């Protein structure tokens, strides 16, 4: 097994507090929120497992018992799974299934065969764009979905997430953004909390949200 | 490639700056050796950054010698390795097609591009012979980009995707599967970011000449400057791509080059994007290059 201290990048003489700090920093870096709808989520998940195992091993070695704590609270969602909507058109359900398989080409092709560009159509098109990293197009489709179906909480939560969750992981002390608003304001934090912790439900380690 | 990709000088130690300088000089020499002296004039820090991403695990030892630009004092440089050779070939191919693209653009003057095409023809043919697959995909993506531009594509993401795919193709020859995946994602978003930053930088010029610019079409601009809404929307796209680059960077150990890449994806790109949007960006050598030159004078 890899040396757990090497994984956490601390010397074996590090204090418990220093080990915990290093672990928290790495957990923040590889947190599912940073790899939400990201094609590299599986690699981040592997990293997270390695970090958890290392932290657990150090805790065991130092206390003679299992760590519990953060390591056992991890739950890495990777890609957001598109939930099937009750009573939804089967054609849209097939699109959601293709998105879940990450077969974006097929999902787009299936959407192309649907003539009714309703809220669901726009929402799913936005989801395809977002997974490709096309954030501008994704926003436009999500906005249209919200305008067409203003009462749909899934569309609203997703739009909030896309518009406000701009910060991601930054090492301590790095605070420059392209524009003056880096998504670090209260509004963004609240939207992030609502969309990520309550809407997408991908983060097991909620204490690191926002 | 346009010289926008720069680490934040404030985050680099003197040792980092020297090492990056040695990589830059190594790439310059490699371009000259592989493709002739004319090829050295297309070199910029974007290509040097590409070579760091492709660098093999062994760092190698820099050598010291005089060159055309520094005949007496000389410079430290890394001797040719597979990463420098790959970056030199790909950089030459990208520069060539950039010149061809400019020649095909009715809104641009042709004089300097015709001269560049004449000077670089031999260098391009040598690079193409070394990397035929990269040349082929580059040409295909640029053709798609030109088709979108000629059709007046009203979105940001479609033309940015064409340029992003082109740059992601630079990872195609990386042998380790995980590193290849990481670099494809990182370079894809770097390509998106470069395309969009360049569009913002050229906005006034393109508006005046009537050339295609995705920002004019996307935001319906009525003058050669971004409105507040357009600026904010573009910043969201730029920051999103940088964020995805940083997330990819964290999934591979880039060894001694990590501080430089970190200073680029966590600060340098934001600073350049901000300067371009503010209209204060200055092309040319980045700040740390000047710092290195000043150190030599002392």
PDB file of C-alpha atoms in Angstrom, chain A residues 37 39 104 108 122-142 162, chain B residues 144 148 153-165 185 188-189 191-193 196 218 233-234 236-238 240-241 244:
ATOM      1  CA  UNK A  37     -20.951  16.532 -14.744  1.00  0.00           C
ATOM      2  CA  UNK A  39     -15.886  13.501 -17.800  1.00  0.00           C
ATOM      3  CA  UNK A 104     -24.444  12.795 -25.608  1.00  0.00           C
ATOM      4  CA  UNK A 108     -28.914  15.028 -29.044  1.00  0.00           C
ATOM      5  CA  UNK A 122     -34.951  22.770 -23.495  1.00  0.00           C
ATOM      6  CA  UNK A 123     -33.894  21.437 -20.103  1.00  0.00           C
ATOM      7  CA  UNK A 124     -32.419  18.279 -21.614  1.00  0.00           C
ATOM      8  CA  UNK A 125     -30.684  20.218 -24.397  1.00  0.00           C
ATOM      9  CA  UNK A 126     -29.178  22.458 -21.706  1.00  0.00           C
ATOM     10  CA  UNK A 127     -27.982  19.404 -19.814  1.00  0.00           C
ATOM     11  CA  UNK A 128     -26.215  18.070 -22.921  1.00  0.00           C
ATOM     12  CA  UNK A 129     -24.531  21.451 -23.464  1.00  0.00           C
ATOM     13  CA  UNK A 130     -23.456  21.675 -19.827  1.00  0.00           C
ATOM     14  CA  UNK A 131     -21.829  18.243 -19.923  1.00  0.00           C
ATOM     15  CA  UNK A 132     -19.865  19.371 -22.961  1.00  0.00           C
ATOM     16  CA  UNK A 133     -18.666  22.427 -21.053  1.00  0.00           C
ATOM     17  CA  UNK A 134     -20.779  24.772 -23.218  1.00  0.00           C
ATOM     18  CA  UNK A 135     -21.963  26.917 -20.356  1.00  0.00           C
ATOM     19  CA  UNK A 136     -23.334  29.806 -22.428  1.00  0.00           C
ATOM     20  CA  UNK A 137     -25.658  27.601 -24.489  1.00  0.00           C
ATOM     21  CA  UNK A 138     -26.578  25.591 -21.374  1.00  0.00           C
ATOM     22  CA  UNK A 139     -27.682  28.752 -19.563  1.00  0.00           C
ATOM     23  CA  UNK A 140     -29.834  29.835 -22.486  1.00  0.00           C
ATOM     24  CA  UNK A 141     -31.616  26.482 -22.695  1.00  0.00           C
ATOM     25  CA  UNK A 142     -32.128  26.342 -18.916  1.00  0.00           C
ATOM     26  CA  UNK A 162     -25.137  27.023 -13.430  1.00  0.00           C
TER      27      UNK A 162
ATOM     28  CA  UNK B 144     -15.451  23.494 -39.560  1.00  0.00           C
ATOM     29  CA  UNK B 148     -19.405  28.294 -38.890  1.00  0.00           C
ATOM     30  CA  UNK B 153     -22.875  31.341 -36.321  1.00  0.00           C
ATOM     31  CA  UNK B 154     -24.759  33.222 -33.550  1.00  0.00           C
ATOM     32  CA  UNK B 155     -23.455  31.165 -30.602  1.00  0.00           C
ATOM     33  CA  UNK B 156     -20.206  31.335 -28.633  1.00  0.00           C
ATOM     34  CA  UNK B 157     -19.945  27.651 -27.894  1.00  0.00           C
ATOM     35  CA  UNK B 158     -20.054  26.113 -31.364  1.00  0.00           C
ATOM     36  CA  UNK B 159     -17.092  27.974 -32.891  1.00  0.00           C
ATOM     37  CA  UNK B 160     -15.230  27.741 -29.556  1.00  0.00           C
ATOM     38  CA  UNK B 161     -15.805  23.976 -29.668  1.00  0.00           C
ATOM     39  CA  UNK B 162     -14.136  23.723 -33.088  1.00  0.00           C
ATOM     40  CA  UNK B 163     -10.991  25.461 -31.828  1.00  0.00           C
ATOM     41  CA  UNK B 164     -11.105  23.535 -28.531  1.00  0.00           C
ATOM     42  CA  UNK B 165     -11.201  20.178 -30.332  1.00  0.00           C
ATOM     43  CA  UNK B 185      -9.929  17.846 -21.102  1.00  0.00           C
ATOM     44  CA  UNK B 188     -10.126  21.367 -24.762  1.00  0.00           C
ATOM     45  CA  UNK B 189     -10.987  24.035 -22.213  1.00  0.00           C
ATOM     46  CA  UNK B 191      -8.766  26.001 -26.519  1.00  0.00           C
ATOM     47  CA  UNK B 192     -12.235  27.310 -25.634  1.00  0.00           C
ATOM     48  CA  UNK B 193     -10.725  29.939 -23.377  1.00  0.00           C
ATOM     49  CA  UNK B 196     -13.133  33.430 -26.529  1.00  0.00           C
ATOM     50  CA  UNK B 218     -24.129  36.355 -29.757  1.00  0.00           C
ATOM     51  CA  UNK B 233     -21.891  36.540 -19.711  1.00  0.00           C
ATOM     52  CA  UNK B 234     -18.485  36.125 -21.336  1.00  0.00           C
ATOM     53  CA  UNK B 236     -19.019  33.258 -16.827  1.00  0.00           C
ATOM     54  CA  UNK B 237     -17.925  31.233 -19.879  1.00  0.00           C
ATOM     55  CA  UNK B 238     -14.236  32.050 -19.372  1.00  0.00           C
ATOM     56  CA  UNK B 240     -16.124  27.999 -16.273  1.00  0.00           C
ATOM     57  CA  UNK B 241     -13.492  26.797 -18.726  1.00  0.00           C
ATOM     58  CA  UNK B 244     -12.575  22.775 -15.686  1.00  0.00           C
TER      59      UNK B 244
END
